Amino acid sequence: MSQTFAGESLMAAWDTWVKDWETARDLLVAKGGRVVHFEVAPPATAKEVLEVEKTIGKPLPASFKRVVTQFSKEVNIHVRSVDKSIIPQTLRTLFFRGEMFLIWSLEEVVYLEQERQTMLERSEGERLLDPWRHVCILQTCANGDDLVFDESSCCPEAIRFLSIKHAKGNGYLLAENFEDLIHRMTLLALPGYDDNCWLPFAKDSTSMLDPHCENARIWREWLGFQPSTK
């Protein structure tokens, strides 16, 4: 497996996350990108978290609760892609698009969980939906694929990518937990949740996102991104 990050060091890294996001945003804008959203909300209260857990009928993953109560309950970052003609040819074939994307929302989890339950109820016994039976959906991608907390695994906070269309990244393990996911994404300048955005940084289905791989080095070098998060 690729390098992992201890929870204690992750908490210390929260202070540098926003700084790195702003740096990556400015670098992408300088190359022709356009800011669509850049919003970091304040933390949630314990009462807000309890209300969500009561509504969905189960506890939220501990790493997600730490982030939303101590850092931010909602983040919405989207810097639209640059003109691909300015990206070196070697990178054009490697990366689907030069774009920043990061989103999570405590409130959205309620809607996503209700949608998951409804989907399973309407398609009872459908084997194709088995991977969605023991998960908590973190975010649904634009193409309908999902980032989920895999509650069925030996590590119930693990972040996995699921695709109803069996996209290439279907079933890939992305991070050990939510903090780990955001940390890895930050080091990669927020490549986005669609699998064609992060697959260049995943060696295989179990290796997780590797911000220290050769593709990551190439991407950061072209962007000029030197993260302060370690």
CSV table of N, CA, C and O in Angstrom, one decimal, residues 68-151:
chain,number,residue,atom,x,y,z
A,68,VAL,N,-16.2,17.6,10.5
A,68,VAL,CA,-17.3,18.6,10.4
A,68,VAL,C,-17.5,19.3,11.7
A,68,VAL,O,-18.1,20.4,11.7
A,69,THR,N,-17.1,18.8,12.8
A,69,THR,CA,-17.3,19.5,14.1
A,69,THR,C,-16.1,20.4,14.5
A,69,THR,O,-16.2,21.3,15.3
A,70,GLN,N,-14.9,20.1,14.0
A,70,GLN,CA,-13.7,20.8,14.4
A,70,GLN,C,-13.1,21.6,13.2
A,70,GLN,O,-12.3,22.5,13.5
A,71,PHE,N,-13.6,21.4,12.0
A,71,PHE,CA,-13.0,22.1,10.9
A,71,PHE,C,-14.1,22.8,10.1
A,71,PHE,O,-14.2,24.0,10.1
A,72,SER,N,-14.9,22.0,9.3
A,72,SER,CA,-16.0,22.6,8.5
A,72,SER,C,-17.1,21.6,8.3
A,72,SER,O,-16.8,20.5,7.9
A,73,LYS,N,-18.3,22.1,8.4
A,73,LYS,CA,-19.4,21.2,8.1
A,73,LYS,C,-19.8,21.1,6.6
A,73,LYS,O,-20.5,20.2,6.2
A,74,GLU,N,-19.2,22.1,5.8
A,74,GLU,CA,-19.5,22.1,4.4
A,74,GLU,C,-18.4,22.8,3.6
A,74,GLU,O,-18.1,23.9,4.0
A,75,VAL,N,-17.9,22.1,2.6
A,75,VAL,CA,-16.9,22.7,1.7
A,75,VAL,C,-17.4,22.5,0.3
A,75,VAL,O,-17.9,21.5,-0.1
A,76,ASN,N,-17.3,23.6,-0.5
A,76,ASN,CA,-17.7,23.5,-1.9
A,76,ASN,C,-16.6,24.3,-2.7
A,76,ASN,O,-16.6,25.5,-2.7
A,77,ILE,N,-15.7,23.5,-3.3
A,77,ILE,CA,-14.6,24.1,-4.1
A,77,ILE,C,-14.7,23.6,-5.5
A,77,ILE,O,-14.8,22.4,-5.7
A,78,HIS,N,-14.8,24.5,-6.5
A,78,HIS,CA,-14.7,24.1,-7.9
A,78,HIS,C,-14.1,25.2,-8.7
A,78,HIS,O,-14.6,26.3,-8.7
A,79,VAL,N,-12.9,24.9,-9.3
A,79,VAL,CA,-12.3,25.7,-10.2
A,79,VAL,C,-12.3,25.1,-11.6
A,79,VAL,O,-11.8,24.0,-11.7
A,80,ARG,N,-13.0,25.7,-12.5
A,80,ARG,CA,-13.3,25.0,-13.8
A,80,ARG,C,-12.0,24.8,-14.6
A,80,ARG,O,-11.0,25.6,-14.4
A,81,SER,N,-12.0,23.8,-15.4
A,81,SER,CA,-10.7,23.4,-16.1
A,81,SER,C,-10.1,24.5,-17.0
A,81,SER,O,-10.8,25.4,-17.5
A,82,VAL,N,-8.8,24.4,-17.1
A,82,VAL,CA,-8.1,25.3,-18.0
A,82,VAL,C,-8.2,24.8,-19.4
A,82,VAL,O,-8.7,23.7,-19.7
A,83,ASP,N,-7.8,25.6,-20.3
A,83,ASP,CA,-7.8,25.2,-21.7
A,83,ASP,C,-6.7,24.1,-21.9
A,83,ASP,O,-5.5,24.3,-21.7
A,84,LYS,N,-7.2,22.9,-22.3
A,84,LYS,CA,-6.2,21.8,-22.3
A,84,LYS,C,-5.1,22.0,-23.4
A,84,LYS,O,-4.1,21.3,-23.3
A,85,SER,N,-5.3,22.9,-24.3
A,85,SER,CA,-4.3,23.2,-25.3
A,85,SER,C,-3.0,23.7,-24.7
A,85,SER,O,-1.9,23.6,-25.3
A,86,ILE,N,-3.1,24.3,-23.5
A,86,ILE,CA,-1.9,24.8,-22.9
A,86,ILE,C,-1.2,23.8,-22.0
A,86,ILE,O,-0.1,24.0,-21.5
A,87,ILE,N,-1.8,22.6,-21.8
A,87,ILE,CA,-1.2,21.6,-21.0
A,87,ILE,C,-0.3,20.8,-21.9
A,87,ILE,O,-0.6,20.4,-23.0
A,88,PRO,N,0.9,20.5,-21.5
A,88,PRO,CA,1.9,19.7,-22.3
A,88,PRO,C,1.3,18.4,-22.8
A,88,PRO,O,0.5,17.8,-22.1
A,89,GLN,N,1.6,18.0,-24.0
A,89,GLN,CA,1.0,16.9,-24.6
A,89,GLN,C,1.2,15.6,-23.7
A,89,GLN,O,0.2,14.8,-23.6
A,90,THR,N,2.3,15.5,-23.0
A,90,THR,CA,2.5,14.3,-22.2
A,90,THR,C,1.5,14.3,-21.0
A,90,THR,O,1.1,13.2,-20.6
A,91,LEU,N,1.0,15.4,-20.6
A,91,LEU,CA,0.0,15.5,-19.5
A,91,LEU,C,-1.4,15.3,-20.0
A,91,LEU,O,-2.3,14.9,-19.3
A,92,ARG,N,-1.7,15.7,-21.3
A,92,ARG,CA,-3.0,15.7,-21.8
A,92,ARG,C,-3.5,14.2,-21.9
A,92,ARG,O,-4.7,14.0,-21.7
A,93,THR,N,-2.6,13.3,-22.2
A,93,THR,CA,-3.1,11.9,-22.2
A,93,THR,C,-3.1,11.3,-20.9
A,93,THR,O,-3.7,10.2,-20.7
A,94,LEU,N,-2.5,11.9,-19.9
A,94,LEU,CA,-2.5,11.4,-18.5
A,94,LEU,C,-3.7,11.9,-17.7
A,94,LEU,O,-4.3,11.1,-16.9
A,95,PHE,N,-4.0,13.1,-17.8
A,95,PHE,CA,-5.1,13.7,-17.0
A,95,PHE,C,-6.3,14.1,-17.8
A,95,PHE,O,-6.2,14.7,-18.9
A,96,PHE,N,-7.5,13.7,-17.3
A,96,PHE,CA,-8.7,14.0,-18.0
A,96,PHE,C,-8.9,15.5,-18.1
A,96,PHE,O,-9.3,16.0,-19.2
A,97,ARG,N,-8.7,16.2,-17.1
A,97,ARG,CA,-8.8,17.7,-17.1
A,97,ARG,C,-8.0,18.3,-16.0
A,97,ARG,O,-7.9,17.7,-14.9
A,98,GLY,N,-7.6,19.5,-16.2
A,98,GLY,CA,-7.0,20.3,-15.1
A,98,GLY,C,-8.0,21.0,-14.4
A,98,GLY,O,-8.5,22.1,-14.8
A,99,GLU,N,-8.5,20.5,-13.3
A,99,GLU,CA,-9.6,21.1,-12.6
A,99,GLU,C,-9.5,20.8,-11.1
A,99,GLU,O,-9.1,19.7,-10.7
A,100,MET,N,-10.0,21.7,-10.3
A,100,MET,CA,-10.0,21.5,-8.8
A,100,MET,C,-11.5,21.3,-8.4
A,100,MET,O,-12.4,21.9,-8.9
A,101,PHE,N,-11.7,20.2,-7.6
A,101,PHE,CA,-13.0,19.9,-7.1
A,101,PHE,C,-13.0,19.3,-5.8
A,101,PHE,O,-12.3,18.3,-5.6
A,102,LEU,N,-13.7,19.8,-4.8
A,102,LEU,CA,-13.8,19.2,-3.5
A,102,LEU,C,-15.1,19.6,-2.9
A,102,LEU,O,-15.4,20.8,-2.8
A,103,ILE,N,-15.9,18.6,-2.4
A,103,ILE,CA,-17.2,19.0,-1.9
A,103,ILE,C,-17.6,18.0,-0.8
A,103,ILE,O,-17.3,16.8,-0.9
A,104,TRP,N,-18.1,18.5,0.3
A,104,TRP,CA,-18.7,17.6,1.3
A,104,TRP,C,-19.7,18.5,2.1
A,104,TRP,O,-19.6,19.7,2.1
A,105,SER,N,-20.7,17.9,2.7
A,105,SER,CA,-21.8,18.6,3.4
A,105,SER,C,-22.4,17.7,4.4
A,105,SER,O,-22.9,16.6,4.0
A,106,LEU,N,-22.4,18.1,5.6
A,106,LEU,CA,-23.1,17.3,6.7
A,106,LEU,C,-24.6,17.2,6.3
A,106,LEU,O,-25.2,16.1,6.5
A,107,GLU,N,-25.2,18.3,5.9
A,107,GLU,CA,-26.6,18.3,5.6
A,107,GLU,C,-27.0,17.4,4.4
A,107,GLU,O,-28.0,16.7,4.4
A,108,GLU,N,-26.1,17.3,3.4
A,108,GLU,CA,-26.3,16.5,2.2
A,108,GLU,C,-26.3,15.1,2.5
A,108,GLU,O,-26.9,14.3,1.8
A,109,VAL,N,-25.6,14.6,3.6
A,109,VAL,CA,-25.5,13.2,4.0
A,109,VAL,C,-26.9,12.7,4.2
A,109,VAL,O,-27.2,11.5,3.8
A,110,VAL,N,-27.8,13.5,4.8
A,110,VAL,CA,-29.2,13.1,5.0
A,110,VAL,C,-29.9,12.7,3.7
A,110,VAL,O,-30.5,11.7,3.5
A,111,TYR,N,-29.8,13.6,2.7
A,111,TYR,CA,-30.4,13.4,1.4
A,111,TYR,C,-29.8,12.2,0.7
A,111,TYR,O,-30.6,11.3,0.2
A,112,LEU,N,-28.5,12.0,0.8
A,112,LEU,CA,-27.8,10.9,0.1
A,112,LEU,C,-28.2,9.6,0.7
A,112,LEU,O,-28.4,8.6,0.0
A,113,GLU,N,-28.4,9.6,2.1
A,113,GLU,CA,-28.8,8.3,2.7
A,113,GLU,C,-30.2,8.0,2.4
A,113,GLU,O,-30.5,6.8,2.2
A,114,GLN,N,-31.1,8.9,2.4
A,114,GLN,CA,-32.5,8.7,2.0
A,114,GLN,C,-32.6,8.2,0.6
A,114,GLN,O,-33.4,7.3,0.3
A,115,GLU,N,-31.8,8.7,-0.3
A,115,GLU,CA,-31.8,8.3,-1.7
A,115,GLU,C,-31.3,6.9,-1.8
A,115,GLU,O,-31.8,6.1,-2.6
A,116,ARG,N,-30.2,6.5,-1.0
A,116,ARG,CA,-29.7,5.2,-1.0
A,116,ARG,C,-30.8,4.2,-0.6
A,116,ARG,O,-31.0,3.1,-1.2
A,117,GLN,N,-31.4,4.5,0.5
A,117,GLN,CA,-32.4,3.6,1.1
A,117,GLN,C,-33.6,3.4,0.1
A,117,GLN,O,-34.1,2.3,-0.1
A,118,THR,N,-34.0,4.5,-0.5
A,118,THR,CA,-35.1,4.4,-1.5
A,118,THR,C,-34.7,3.6,-2.7
A,118,THR,O,-35.5,2.7,-3.2
A,119,MET,N,-33.5,3.7,-3.2
A,119,MET,CA,-33.0,2.9,-4.3
A,119,MET,C,-33.0,1.5,-4.0
A,119,MET,O,-33.5,0.6,-4.8
A,120,LEU,N,-32.6,1.1,-2.8
A,120,LEU,CA,-32.6,-0.3,-2.4
A,120,LEU,C,-34.0,-0.9,-2.2
A,120,LEU,O,-34.2,-2.0,-2.6
A,121,GLU,N,-34.9,-0.1,-1.7
A,121,GLU,CA,-36.2,-0.5,-1.5
A,121,GLU,C,-36.9,-0.8,-2.8
A,121,GLU,O,-37.7,-1.7,-2.9
A,122,ARG,N,-36.7,0.1,-3.7
A,122,ARG,CA,-37.3,0.0,-5.1
A,122,ARG,C,-36.8,-1.2,-5.9
A,122,ARG,O,-37.4,-1.7,-6.8
A,123,SER,N,-35.6,-1.6,-5.5
A,123,SER,CA,-34.9,-2.7,-6.3
A,123,SER,C,-34.5,-3.8,-5.4
A,123,SER,O,-33.4,-4.3,-5.5
A,124,GLU,N,-35.4,-4.2,-4.6
A,124,GLU,CA,-35.1,-5.3,-3.6
A,124,GLU,C,-34.7,-6.6,-4.3
A,124,GLU,O,-35.3,-7.0,-5.2
A,125,GLY,N,-33.6,-7.1,-3.8
A,125,GLY,CA,-33.0,-8.3,-4.4
A,125,GLY,C,-32.1,-8.1,-5.6
A,125,GLY,O,-31.6,-9.1,-6.1
A,126,GLU,N,-32.0,-6.9,-6.1
A,126,GLU,CA,-31.1,-6.6,-7.2
A,126,GLU,C,-29.7,-6.8,-6.8
A,126,GLU,O,-29.1,-6.0,-6.1
A,127,ARG,N,-29.0,-7.8,-7.4
A,127,ARG,CA,-27.6,-8.1,-7.0
A,127,ARG,C,-26.7,-7.0,-7.4
A,127,ARG,O,-25.6,-6.8,-6.7
A,128,LEU,N,-27.0,-6.3,-8.4
A,128,LEU,CA,-26.1,-5.2,-8.9
A,128,LEU,C,-25.9,-4.1,-7.8
A,128,LEU,O,-24.9,-3.4,-7.8
A,129,LEU,N,-26.9,-4.0,-6.9
A,129,LEU,CA,-26.9,-3.0,-5.9
A,129,LEU,C,-26.3,-3.5,-4.6
A,129,LEU,O,-26.2,-2.7,-3.6
A,130,ASP,N,-25.8,-4.7,-4.5
A,130,ASP,CA,-25.3,-5.2,-3.3
A,130,ASP,C,-24.2,-4.4,-2.7
A,130,ASP,O,-24.1,-4.2,-1.5
A,131,PRO,N,-23.3,-3.8,-3.5
A,131,PRO,CA,-22.2,-3.0,-2.9
A,131,PRO,C,-22.7,-1.7,-2.1
A,131,PRO,O,-22.0,-1.2,-1.3
A,132,TRP,N,-24.0,-1.3,-2.4
A,132,TRP,CA,-24.6,-0.1,-1.7
A,132,TRP,C,-25.4,-0.5,-0.5
A,132,TRP,O,-25.9,0.4,0.2
A,133,ARG,N,-25.4,-1.8,-0.1
A,133,ARG,CA,-26.2,-2.2,1.0
A,133,ARG,C,-25.6,-1.9,2.4
A,133,ARG,O,-26.3,-1.8,3.4
A,134,HIS,N,-24.3,-1.8,2.4
A,134,HIS,CA,-23.7,-1.5,3.7
A,134,HIS,C,-22.6,-0.4,3.6
A,134,HIS,O,-21.5,-0.6,3.8
A,135,VAL,N,-23.2,0.7,3.1
A,135,VAL,CA,-22.3,1.9,3.0
A,135,VAL,C,-23.1,3.1,3.5
A,135,VAL,O,-24.3,3.1,3.7
A,136,CYS,N,-22.3,4.2,3.7
A,136,CYS,CA,-22.9,5.5,3.9
A,136,CYS,C,-22.3,6.4,2.8
A,136,CYS,O,-21.1,6.5,2.7
A,137,ILE,N,-23.1,7.0,2.0
A,137,ILE,CA,-22.7,7.8,0.8
A,137,ILE,C,-22.1,9.1,1.3
A,137,ILE,O,-22.9,9.9,1.9
A,138,LEU,N,-20.9,9.4,0.9
A,138,LEU,CA,-20.3,10.7,1.2
A,138,LEU,C,-20.7,11.8,0.2
A,138,LEU,O,-21.0,12.9,0.5
A,139,GLN,N,-20.6,11.4,-1.1
A,139,GLN,CA,-20.9,12.3,-2.2
A,139,GLN,C,-21.2,11.6,-3.5
A,139,GLN,O,-20.6,10.5,-3.7
A,140,THR,N,-22.2,12.1,-4.2
A,140,THR,CA,-22.5,11.5,-5.5
A,140,THR,C,-21.8,12.4,-6.6
A,140,THR,O,-22.0,13.6,-6.6
A,141,CYS,N,-21.1,11.8,-7.5
A,141,CYS,CA,-20.4,12.5,-8.6
A,141,CYS,C,-21.4,13.0,-9.6
A,141,CYS,O,-22.5,12.5,-9.7
A,142,ALA,N,-20.9,13.8,-10.5
A,142,ALA,CA,-21.8,14.4,-11.6
A,142,ALA,C,-22.3,13.3,-12.5
A,142,ALA,O,-23.4,13.4,-13.0
A,143,ASN,N,-21.6,12.2,-12.7
A,143,ASN,CA,-22.0,11.2,-13.6
A,143,ASN,C,-22.8,10.1,-12.9
A,143,ASN,O,-23.2,9.0,-13.5
A,144,GLY,N,-23.1,10.3,-11.6
A,144,GLY,CA,-23.9,9.3,-10.8
A,144,GLY,C,-23.2,8.3,-10.0
A,144,GLY,O,-23.8,7.6,-9.2
A,145,ASP,N,-21.9,8.3,-10.1
A,145,ASP,CA,-21.0,7.4,-9.3
A,145,ASP,C,-20.9,8.0,-7.9
A,145,ASP,O,-21.2,9.1,-7.6
A,146,ASP,N,-20.5,7.1,-6.9
A,146,ASP,CA,-20.5,7.5,-5.5
A,146,ASP,C,-19.2,7.3,-4.8
A,146,ASP,O,-18.5,6.4,-5.1
A,147,LEU,N,-18.9,8.2,-3.9
A,147,LEU,CA,-17.8,8.0,-2.9
A,147,LEU,C,-18.6,7.6,-1.6
A,147,LEU,O,-19.5,8.3,-1.2
A,148,VAL,N,-18.1,6.5,-1.0
A,148,VAL,CA,-18.9,6.0,0.1
A,148,VAL,C,-17.9,5.6,1.2
A,148,VAL,O,-16.7,5.3,1.0
A,149,PHE,N,-18.5,5.6,2.5
A,149,PHE,CA,-17.8,4.9,3.6
A,149,PHE,C,-18.2,3.5,3.5
A,149,PHE,O,-19.4,3.1,3.6
A,150,ASP,N,-17.3,2.6,3.4
A,150,ASP,CA,-17.6,1.2,3.2
A,150,ASP,C,-17.7,0.5,4.6
A,150,ASP,O,-16.7,0.1,5.2
A,151,GLU,N,-18.9,0.4,5.1
A,151,GLU,CA,-19.2,-0.1,6.4
A,151,GLU,C,-19.1,-1.6,6.4
A,151,GLU,O,-19.0,-2.2,7.5
